[in-house]
PDB file of C-alpha atoms and ligand atoms in Angstrom:
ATOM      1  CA  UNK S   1       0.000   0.000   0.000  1.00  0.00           C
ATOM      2  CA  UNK S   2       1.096   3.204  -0.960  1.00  0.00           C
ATOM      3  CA  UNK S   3       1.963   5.815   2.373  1.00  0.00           C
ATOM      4  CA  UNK S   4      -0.630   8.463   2.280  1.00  0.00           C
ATOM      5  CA  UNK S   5       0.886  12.195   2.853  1.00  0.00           C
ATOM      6  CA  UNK S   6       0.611  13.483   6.367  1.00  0.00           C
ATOM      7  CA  UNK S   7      -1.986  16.810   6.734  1.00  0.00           C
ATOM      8  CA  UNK S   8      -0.582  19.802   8.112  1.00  0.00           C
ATOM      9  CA  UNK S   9      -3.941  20.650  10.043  1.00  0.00           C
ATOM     10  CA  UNK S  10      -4.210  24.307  11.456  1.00  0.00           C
ATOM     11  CA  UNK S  11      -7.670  23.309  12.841  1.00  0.00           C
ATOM     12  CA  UNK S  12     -11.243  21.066  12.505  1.00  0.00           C
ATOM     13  CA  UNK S  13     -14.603  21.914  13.140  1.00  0.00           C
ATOM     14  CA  UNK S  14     -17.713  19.085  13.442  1.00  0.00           C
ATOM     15  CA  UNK S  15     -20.521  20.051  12.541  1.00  0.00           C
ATOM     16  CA  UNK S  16     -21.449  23.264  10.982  1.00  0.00           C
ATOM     17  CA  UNK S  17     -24.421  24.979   9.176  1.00  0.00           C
ATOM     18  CA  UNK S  18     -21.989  27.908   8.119  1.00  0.00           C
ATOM     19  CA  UNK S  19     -19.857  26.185   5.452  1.00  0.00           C
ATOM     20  CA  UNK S  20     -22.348  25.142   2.649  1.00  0.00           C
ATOM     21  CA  UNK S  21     -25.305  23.137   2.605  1.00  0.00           C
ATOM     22  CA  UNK S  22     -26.655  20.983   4.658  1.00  0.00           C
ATOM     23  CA  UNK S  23     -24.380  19.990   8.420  1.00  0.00           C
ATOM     24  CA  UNK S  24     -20.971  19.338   7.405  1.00  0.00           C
ATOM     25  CA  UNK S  25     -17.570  19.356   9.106  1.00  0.00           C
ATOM     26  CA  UNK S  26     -14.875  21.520   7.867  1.00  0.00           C
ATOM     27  CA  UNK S  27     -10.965  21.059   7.781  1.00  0.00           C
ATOM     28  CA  UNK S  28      -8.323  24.327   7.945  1.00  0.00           C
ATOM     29  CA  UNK S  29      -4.888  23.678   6.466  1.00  0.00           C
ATOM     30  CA  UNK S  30      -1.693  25.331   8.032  1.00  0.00           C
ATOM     31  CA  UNK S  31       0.205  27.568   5.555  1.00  0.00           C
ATOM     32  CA  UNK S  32      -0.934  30.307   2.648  1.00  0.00           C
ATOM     33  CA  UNK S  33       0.996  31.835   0.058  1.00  0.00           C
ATOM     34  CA  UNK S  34      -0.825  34.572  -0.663  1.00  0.00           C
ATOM     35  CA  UNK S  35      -0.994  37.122   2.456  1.00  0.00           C
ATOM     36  CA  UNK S  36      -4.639  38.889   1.417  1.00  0.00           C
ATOM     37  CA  UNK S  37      -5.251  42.785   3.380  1.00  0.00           C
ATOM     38  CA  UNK S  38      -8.029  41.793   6.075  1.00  0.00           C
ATOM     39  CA  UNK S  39      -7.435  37.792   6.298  1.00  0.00           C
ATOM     40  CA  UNK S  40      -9.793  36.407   8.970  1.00  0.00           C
ATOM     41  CA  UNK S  41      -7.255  33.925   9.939  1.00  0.00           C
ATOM     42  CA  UNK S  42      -3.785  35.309  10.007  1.00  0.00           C
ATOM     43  CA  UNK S  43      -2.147  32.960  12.576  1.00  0.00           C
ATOM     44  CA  UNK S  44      -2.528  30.111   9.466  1.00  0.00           C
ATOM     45  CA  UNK S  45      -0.786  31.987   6.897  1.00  0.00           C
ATOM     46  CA  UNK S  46       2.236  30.510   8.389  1.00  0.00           C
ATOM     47  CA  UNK S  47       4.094  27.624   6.472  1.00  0.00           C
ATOM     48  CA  UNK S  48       4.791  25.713  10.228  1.00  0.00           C
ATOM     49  CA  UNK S  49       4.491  22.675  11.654  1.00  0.00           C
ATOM     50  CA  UNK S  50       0.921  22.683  13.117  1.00  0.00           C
ATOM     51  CA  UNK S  51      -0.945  19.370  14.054  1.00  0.00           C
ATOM     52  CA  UNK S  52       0.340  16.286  11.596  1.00  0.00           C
ATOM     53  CA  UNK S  53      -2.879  13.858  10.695  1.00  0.00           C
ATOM     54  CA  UNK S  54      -3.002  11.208   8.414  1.00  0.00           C
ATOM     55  CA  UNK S  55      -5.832  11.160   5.889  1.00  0.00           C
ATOM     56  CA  UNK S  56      -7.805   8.206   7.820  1.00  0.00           C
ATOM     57  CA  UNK S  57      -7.655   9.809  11.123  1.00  0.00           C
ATOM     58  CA  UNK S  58      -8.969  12.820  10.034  1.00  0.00           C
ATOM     59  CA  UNK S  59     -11.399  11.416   7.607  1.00  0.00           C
ATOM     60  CA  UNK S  60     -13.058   9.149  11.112  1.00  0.00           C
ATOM     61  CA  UNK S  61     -13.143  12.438  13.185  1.00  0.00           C
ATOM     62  CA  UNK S  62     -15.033  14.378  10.814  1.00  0.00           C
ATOM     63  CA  UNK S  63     -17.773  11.949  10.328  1.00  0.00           C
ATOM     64  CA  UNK S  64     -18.152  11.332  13.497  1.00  0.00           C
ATOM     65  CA  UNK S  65     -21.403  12.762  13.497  1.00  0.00           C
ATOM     66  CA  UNK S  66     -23.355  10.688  11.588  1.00  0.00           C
ATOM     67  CA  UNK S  67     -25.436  13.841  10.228  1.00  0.00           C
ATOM     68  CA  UNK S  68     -22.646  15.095   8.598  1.00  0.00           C
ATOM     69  CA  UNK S  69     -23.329  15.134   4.600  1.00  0.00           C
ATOM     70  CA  UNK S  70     -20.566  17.193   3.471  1.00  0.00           C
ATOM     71  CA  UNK S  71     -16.885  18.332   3.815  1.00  0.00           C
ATOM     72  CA  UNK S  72     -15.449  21.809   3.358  1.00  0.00           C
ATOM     73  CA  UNK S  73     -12.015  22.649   2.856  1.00  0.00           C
ATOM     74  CA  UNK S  74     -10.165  25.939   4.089  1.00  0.00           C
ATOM     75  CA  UNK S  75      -7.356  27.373   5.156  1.00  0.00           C
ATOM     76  CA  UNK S  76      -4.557  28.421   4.551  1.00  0.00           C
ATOM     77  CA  UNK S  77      -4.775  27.325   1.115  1.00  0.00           C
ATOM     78  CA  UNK S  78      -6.044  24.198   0.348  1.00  0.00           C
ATOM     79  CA  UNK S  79      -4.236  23.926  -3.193  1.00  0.00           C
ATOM     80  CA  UNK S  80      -0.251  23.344  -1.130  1.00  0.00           C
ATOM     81  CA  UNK S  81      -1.596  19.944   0.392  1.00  0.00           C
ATOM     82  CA  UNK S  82      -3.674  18.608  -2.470  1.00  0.00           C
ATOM     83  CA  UNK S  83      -2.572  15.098  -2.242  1.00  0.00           C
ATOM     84  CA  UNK S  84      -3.339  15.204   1.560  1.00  0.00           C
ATOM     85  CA  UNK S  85      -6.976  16.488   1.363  1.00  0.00           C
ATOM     86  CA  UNK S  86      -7.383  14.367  -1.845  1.00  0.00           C
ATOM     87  CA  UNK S  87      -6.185  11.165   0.174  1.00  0.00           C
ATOM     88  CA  UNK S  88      -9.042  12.195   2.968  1.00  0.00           C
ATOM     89  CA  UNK S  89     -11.649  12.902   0.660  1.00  0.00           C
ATOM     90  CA  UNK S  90     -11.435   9.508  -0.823  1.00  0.00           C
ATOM     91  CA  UNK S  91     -10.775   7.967   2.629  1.00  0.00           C
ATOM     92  CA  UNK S  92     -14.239   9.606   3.633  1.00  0.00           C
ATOM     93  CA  UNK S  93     -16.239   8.321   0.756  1.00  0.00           C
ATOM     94  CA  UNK S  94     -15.258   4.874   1.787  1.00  0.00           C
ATOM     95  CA  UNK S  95     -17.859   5.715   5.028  1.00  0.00           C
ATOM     96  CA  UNK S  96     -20.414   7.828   3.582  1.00  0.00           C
ATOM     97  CA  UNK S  97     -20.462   9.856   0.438  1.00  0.00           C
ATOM     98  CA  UNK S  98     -19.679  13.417   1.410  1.00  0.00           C
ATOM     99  CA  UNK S  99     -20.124  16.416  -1.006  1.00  0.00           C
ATOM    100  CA  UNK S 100     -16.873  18.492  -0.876  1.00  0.00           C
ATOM    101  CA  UNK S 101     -17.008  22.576  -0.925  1.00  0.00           C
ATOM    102  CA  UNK S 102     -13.086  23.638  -1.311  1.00  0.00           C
ATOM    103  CA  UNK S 103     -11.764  27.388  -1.183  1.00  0.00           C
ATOM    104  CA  UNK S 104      -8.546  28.065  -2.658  1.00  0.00           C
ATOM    105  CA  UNK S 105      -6.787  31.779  -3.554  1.00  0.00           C
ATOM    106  CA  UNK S 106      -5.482  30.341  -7.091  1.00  0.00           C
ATOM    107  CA  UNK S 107      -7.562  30.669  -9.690  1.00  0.00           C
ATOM    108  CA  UNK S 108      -9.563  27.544 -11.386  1.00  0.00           C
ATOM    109  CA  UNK S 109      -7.691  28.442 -14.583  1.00  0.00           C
ATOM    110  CA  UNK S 110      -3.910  28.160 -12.876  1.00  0.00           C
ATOM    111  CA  UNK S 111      -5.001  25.404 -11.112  1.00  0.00           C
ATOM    112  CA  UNK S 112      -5.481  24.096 -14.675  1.00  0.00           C
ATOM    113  CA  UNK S 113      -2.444  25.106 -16.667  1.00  0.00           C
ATOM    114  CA  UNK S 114       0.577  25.156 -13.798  1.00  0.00           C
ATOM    115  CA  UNK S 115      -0.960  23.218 -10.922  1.00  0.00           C
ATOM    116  CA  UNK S 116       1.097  24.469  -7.447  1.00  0.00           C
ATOM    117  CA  UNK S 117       1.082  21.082  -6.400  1.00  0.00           C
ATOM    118  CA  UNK S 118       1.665  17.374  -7.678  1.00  0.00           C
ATOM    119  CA  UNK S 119      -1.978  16.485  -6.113  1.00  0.00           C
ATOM    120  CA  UNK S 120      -4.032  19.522  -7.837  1.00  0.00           C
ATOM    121  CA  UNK S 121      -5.724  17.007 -10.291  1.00  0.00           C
ATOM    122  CA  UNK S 122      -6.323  14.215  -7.856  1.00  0.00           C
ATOM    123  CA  UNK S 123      -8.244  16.655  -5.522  1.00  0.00           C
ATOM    124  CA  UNK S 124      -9.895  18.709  -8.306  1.00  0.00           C
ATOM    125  CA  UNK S 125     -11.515  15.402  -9.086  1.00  0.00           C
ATOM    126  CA  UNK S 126     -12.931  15.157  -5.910  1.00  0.00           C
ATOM    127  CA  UNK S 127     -14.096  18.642  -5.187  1.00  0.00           C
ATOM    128  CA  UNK S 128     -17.752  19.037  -5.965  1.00  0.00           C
ATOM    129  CA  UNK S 129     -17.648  23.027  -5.131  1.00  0.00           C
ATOM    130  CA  UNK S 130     -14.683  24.817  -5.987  1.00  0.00           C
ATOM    131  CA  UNK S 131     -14.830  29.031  -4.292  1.00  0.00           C
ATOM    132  CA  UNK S 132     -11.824  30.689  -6.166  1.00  0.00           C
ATOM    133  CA  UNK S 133      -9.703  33.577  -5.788  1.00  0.00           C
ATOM    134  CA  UNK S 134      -8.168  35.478  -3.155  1.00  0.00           C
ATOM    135  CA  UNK S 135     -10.046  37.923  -0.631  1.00  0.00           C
ATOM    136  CA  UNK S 136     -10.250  41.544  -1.580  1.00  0.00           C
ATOM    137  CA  UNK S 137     -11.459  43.349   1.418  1.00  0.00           C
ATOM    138  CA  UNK S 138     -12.305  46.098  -0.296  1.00  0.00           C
ATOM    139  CA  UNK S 139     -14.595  43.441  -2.942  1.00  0.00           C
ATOM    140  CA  UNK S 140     -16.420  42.256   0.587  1.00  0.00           C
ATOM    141  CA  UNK S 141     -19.945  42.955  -0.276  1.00  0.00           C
ATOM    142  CA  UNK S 142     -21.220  40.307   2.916  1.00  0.00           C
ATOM    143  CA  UNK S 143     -22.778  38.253   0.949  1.00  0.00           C
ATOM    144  CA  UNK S 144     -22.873  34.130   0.271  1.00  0.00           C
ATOM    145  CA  UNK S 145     -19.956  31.972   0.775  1.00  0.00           C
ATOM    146  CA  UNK S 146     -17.580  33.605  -0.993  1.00  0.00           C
ATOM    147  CA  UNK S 147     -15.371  36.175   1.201  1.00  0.00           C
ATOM    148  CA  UNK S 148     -15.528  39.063  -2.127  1.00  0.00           C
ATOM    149  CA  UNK S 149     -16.894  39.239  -5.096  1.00  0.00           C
ATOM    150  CA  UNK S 150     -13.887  38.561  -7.573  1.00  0.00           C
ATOM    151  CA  UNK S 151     -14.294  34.797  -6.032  1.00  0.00           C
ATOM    152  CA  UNK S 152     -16.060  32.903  -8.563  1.00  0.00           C
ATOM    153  CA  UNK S 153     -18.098  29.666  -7.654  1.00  0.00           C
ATOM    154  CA  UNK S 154     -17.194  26.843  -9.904  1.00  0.00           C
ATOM    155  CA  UNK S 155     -19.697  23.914  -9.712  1.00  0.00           C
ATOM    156  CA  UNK S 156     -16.818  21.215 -10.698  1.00  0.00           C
ATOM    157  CA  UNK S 157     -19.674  18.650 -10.847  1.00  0.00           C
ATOM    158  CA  UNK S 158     -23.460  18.921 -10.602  1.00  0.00           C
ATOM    159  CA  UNK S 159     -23.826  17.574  -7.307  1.00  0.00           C
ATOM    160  CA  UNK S 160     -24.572  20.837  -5.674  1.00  0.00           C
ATOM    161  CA  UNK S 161     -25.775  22.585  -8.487  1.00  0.00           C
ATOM    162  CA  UNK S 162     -29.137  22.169  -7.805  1.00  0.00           C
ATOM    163  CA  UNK S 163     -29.068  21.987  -4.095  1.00  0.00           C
ATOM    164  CA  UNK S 164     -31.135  25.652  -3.952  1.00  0.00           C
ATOM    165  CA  UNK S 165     -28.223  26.597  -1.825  1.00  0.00           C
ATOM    166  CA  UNK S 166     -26.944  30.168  -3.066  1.00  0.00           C
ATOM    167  CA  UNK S 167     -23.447  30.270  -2.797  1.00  0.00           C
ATOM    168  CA  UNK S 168     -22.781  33.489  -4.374  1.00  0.00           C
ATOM    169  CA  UNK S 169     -25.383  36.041  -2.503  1.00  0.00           C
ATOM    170  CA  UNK S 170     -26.954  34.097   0.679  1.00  0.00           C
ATOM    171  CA  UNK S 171     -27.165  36.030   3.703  1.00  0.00           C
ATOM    172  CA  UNK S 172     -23.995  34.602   5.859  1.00  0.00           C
ATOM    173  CA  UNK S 173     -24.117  32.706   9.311  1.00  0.00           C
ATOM    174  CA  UNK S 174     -21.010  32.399  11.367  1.00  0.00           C
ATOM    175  CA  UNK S 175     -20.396  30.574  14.654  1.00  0.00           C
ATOM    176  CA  UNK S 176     -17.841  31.314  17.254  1.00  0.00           C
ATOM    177  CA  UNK S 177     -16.793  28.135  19.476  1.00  0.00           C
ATOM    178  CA  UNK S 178     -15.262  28.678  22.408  1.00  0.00           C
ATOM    179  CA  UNK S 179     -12.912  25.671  23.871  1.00  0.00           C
ATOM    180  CA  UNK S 180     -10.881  27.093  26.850  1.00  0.00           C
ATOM    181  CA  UNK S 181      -8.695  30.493  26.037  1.00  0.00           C
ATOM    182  CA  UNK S 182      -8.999  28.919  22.062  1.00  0.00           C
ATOM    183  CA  UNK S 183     -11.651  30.642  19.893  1.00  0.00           C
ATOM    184  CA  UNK S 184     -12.714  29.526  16.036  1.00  0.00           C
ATOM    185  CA  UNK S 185     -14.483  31.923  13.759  1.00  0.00           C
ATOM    186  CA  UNK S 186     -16.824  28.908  11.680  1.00  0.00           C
ATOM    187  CA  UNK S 187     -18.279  30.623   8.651  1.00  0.00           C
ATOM    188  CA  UNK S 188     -17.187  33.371   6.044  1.00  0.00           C
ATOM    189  CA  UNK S 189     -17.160  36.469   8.030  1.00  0.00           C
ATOM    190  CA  UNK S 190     -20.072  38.770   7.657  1.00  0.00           C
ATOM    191  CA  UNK S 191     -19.063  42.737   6.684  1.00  0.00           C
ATOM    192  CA  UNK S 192     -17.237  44.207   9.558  1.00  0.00           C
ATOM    193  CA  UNK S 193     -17.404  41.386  11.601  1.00  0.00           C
ATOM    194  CA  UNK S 194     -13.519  41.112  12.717  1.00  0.00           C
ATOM    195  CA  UNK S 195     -14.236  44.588  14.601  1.00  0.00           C
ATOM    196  CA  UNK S 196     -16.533  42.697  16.633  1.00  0.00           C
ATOM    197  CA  UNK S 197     -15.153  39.638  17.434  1.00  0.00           C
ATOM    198  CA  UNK S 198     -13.879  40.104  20.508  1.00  0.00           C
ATOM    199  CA  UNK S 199     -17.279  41.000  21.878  1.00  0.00           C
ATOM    200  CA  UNK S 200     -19.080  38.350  20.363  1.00  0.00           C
ATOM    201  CA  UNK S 201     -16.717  35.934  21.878  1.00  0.00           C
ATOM    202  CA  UNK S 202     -16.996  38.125  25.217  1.00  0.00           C
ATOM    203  CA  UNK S 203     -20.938  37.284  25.089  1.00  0.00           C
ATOM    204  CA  UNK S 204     -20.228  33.539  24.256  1.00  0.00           C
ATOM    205  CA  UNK S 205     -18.151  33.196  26.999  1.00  0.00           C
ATOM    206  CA  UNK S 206     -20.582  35.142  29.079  1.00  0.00           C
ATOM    207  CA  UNK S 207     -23.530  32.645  28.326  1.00  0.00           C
ATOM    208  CA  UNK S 208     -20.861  29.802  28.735  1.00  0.00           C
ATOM    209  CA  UNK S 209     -20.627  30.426  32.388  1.00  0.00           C
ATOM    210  CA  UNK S 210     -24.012  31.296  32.666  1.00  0.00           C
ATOM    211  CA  UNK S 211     -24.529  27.706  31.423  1.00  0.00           C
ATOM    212  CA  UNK S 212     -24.387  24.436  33.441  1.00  0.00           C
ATOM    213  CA  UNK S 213     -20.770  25.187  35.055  1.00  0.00           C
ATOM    214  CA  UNK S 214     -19.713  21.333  34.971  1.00  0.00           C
ATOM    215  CA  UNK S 215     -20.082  20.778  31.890  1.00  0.00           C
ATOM    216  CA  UNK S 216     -16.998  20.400  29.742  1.00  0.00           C
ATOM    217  CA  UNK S 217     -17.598  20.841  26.421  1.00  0.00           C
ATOM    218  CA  UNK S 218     -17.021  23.747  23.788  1.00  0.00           C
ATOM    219  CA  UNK S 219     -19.507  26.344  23.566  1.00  0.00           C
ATOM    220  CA  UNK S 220     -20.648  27.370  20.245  1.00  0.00           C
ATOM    221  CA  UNK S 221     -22.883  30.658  18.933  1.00  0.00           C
ATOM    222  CA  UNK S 222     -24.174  31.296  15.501  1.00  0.00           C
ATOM    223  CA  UNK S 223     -24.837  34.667  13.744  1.00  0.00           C
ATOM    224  CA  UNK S 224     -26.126  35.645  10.641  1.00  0.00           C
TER     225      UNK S 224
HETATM  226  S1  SF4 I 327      -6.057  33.091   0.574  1.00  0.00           S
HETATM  227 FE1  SF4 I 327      -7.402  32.945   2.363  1.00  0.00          FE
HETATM  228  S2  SF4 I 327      -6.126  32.107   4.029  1.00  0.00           S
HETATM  229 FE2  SF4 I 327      -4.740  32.849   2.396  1.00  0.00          FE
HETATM  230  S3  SF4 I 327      -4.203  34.954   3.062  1.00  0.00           S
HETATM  231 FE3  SF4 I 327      -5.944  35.076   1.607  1.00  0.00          FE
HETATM  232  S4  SF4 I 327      -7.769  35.097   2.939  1.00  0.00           S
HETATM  233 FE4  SF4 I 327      -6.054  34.355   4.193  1.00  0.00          FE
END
């Protein structure tokens, strides 16, 4: 059997409504090239070690929940660890067959001529949901899934095509979860959102020990 690439995993998320139809669980890679004005997630543009996971092991811990219908991958940029996310796509079908949503900053047509990465094909193939382009701050108009406008939504196949989901102009939902001093922004930002963050994540954490004080697990809050 052929050794499957390790993942160079900034963070996971189980369980969302905030990434593209339906519940699905979403997987951030460590490490972007591109260094966009106004990124929501900074502290991943890195190229560093961050947690190492083999395609199988992540693939079982984000179907866990058996409502999960979909994967969507983010970053960081998905694009420089194809052949990782292309190995736990496939790995993930073997359980239950997933749509996949992927953002990446190149765009489609580069991914096409001079892919950045030997596994660009294999995970293209994959993808159902392809959001390209980098973010323009400037281009954030706060709608849909896409962070600005000059991201185009490719349907690669027509899985999702017909879904009713609106990719391009849906009003956006995003969830804070709160795990300890850790926080995770789940969702594409709405319009000046970063300038609130900190007291949205006050409030969670204010209704967190509100909450049942023994018990353990994250706390999670959605706008939209
Ligand atoms: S492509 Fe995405 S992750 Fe990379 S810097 Fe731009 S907004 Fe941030």
């Amino acid at each position: 059997m052929t050794a499957q690439p390790l993942l160079n995993v900034a963070a996971t998320h189980v369980g969302t409504r905030a990434l593209g139809p339906g519940i699905r669980s979403v997987v951030w890679v460590q490490g972007c090239p591109f260094h966009c004005a106004g990124c929501v997630s900074p502290e991943w543009i890195p190229d560093r070690p961050a947690r190492q996971a083999a395609p199988g092991e992540l693939a079982a811990e984000l179907l866990a929940d058996p409502r999960v219908t979909g994967l969507t991958l983010s970053g960081g940029e998905p694009m420089q660890q194809a052949a990782g996310l292309a190995a736990l796509v496939r790995r993930a079908r073997e359980t239950r067959d997933v749509s996949v949503v992927c953002f990446t900053g190149h765009r489609l047509e580069r991914l096409l001529a001079r892919p950045p990465s030997a596994g660009v094909p294999d995970l293209l193939a994959v993808v159902d949901v392809l959001i390209d382009g980098v973010y323009v701050a400037a281009l954030n108009d706060g709608r849909g899934l896409r962070g600005s406008t000059n991201q185009r939504v490719h349907h690669l196949t027509r899985r999702l095509a017909d879904s009713g989901y609106d990719f391009a102009h849906r009003a956006r939902d995003a969830e804070i979860v709160v795990n300890g001093p850790e926080t995770l922004l789940v969702g594409v930002a709405p319009r000046g959102f970063p300038a609130v963050f900190d007291t949205a994540v006050d409030t969670v954490r204010a209704r967190m020990r509100g909450a049942d004080a023994n018990n353990p697990s994250p706390g999670q809050e959605g706008w939209s």
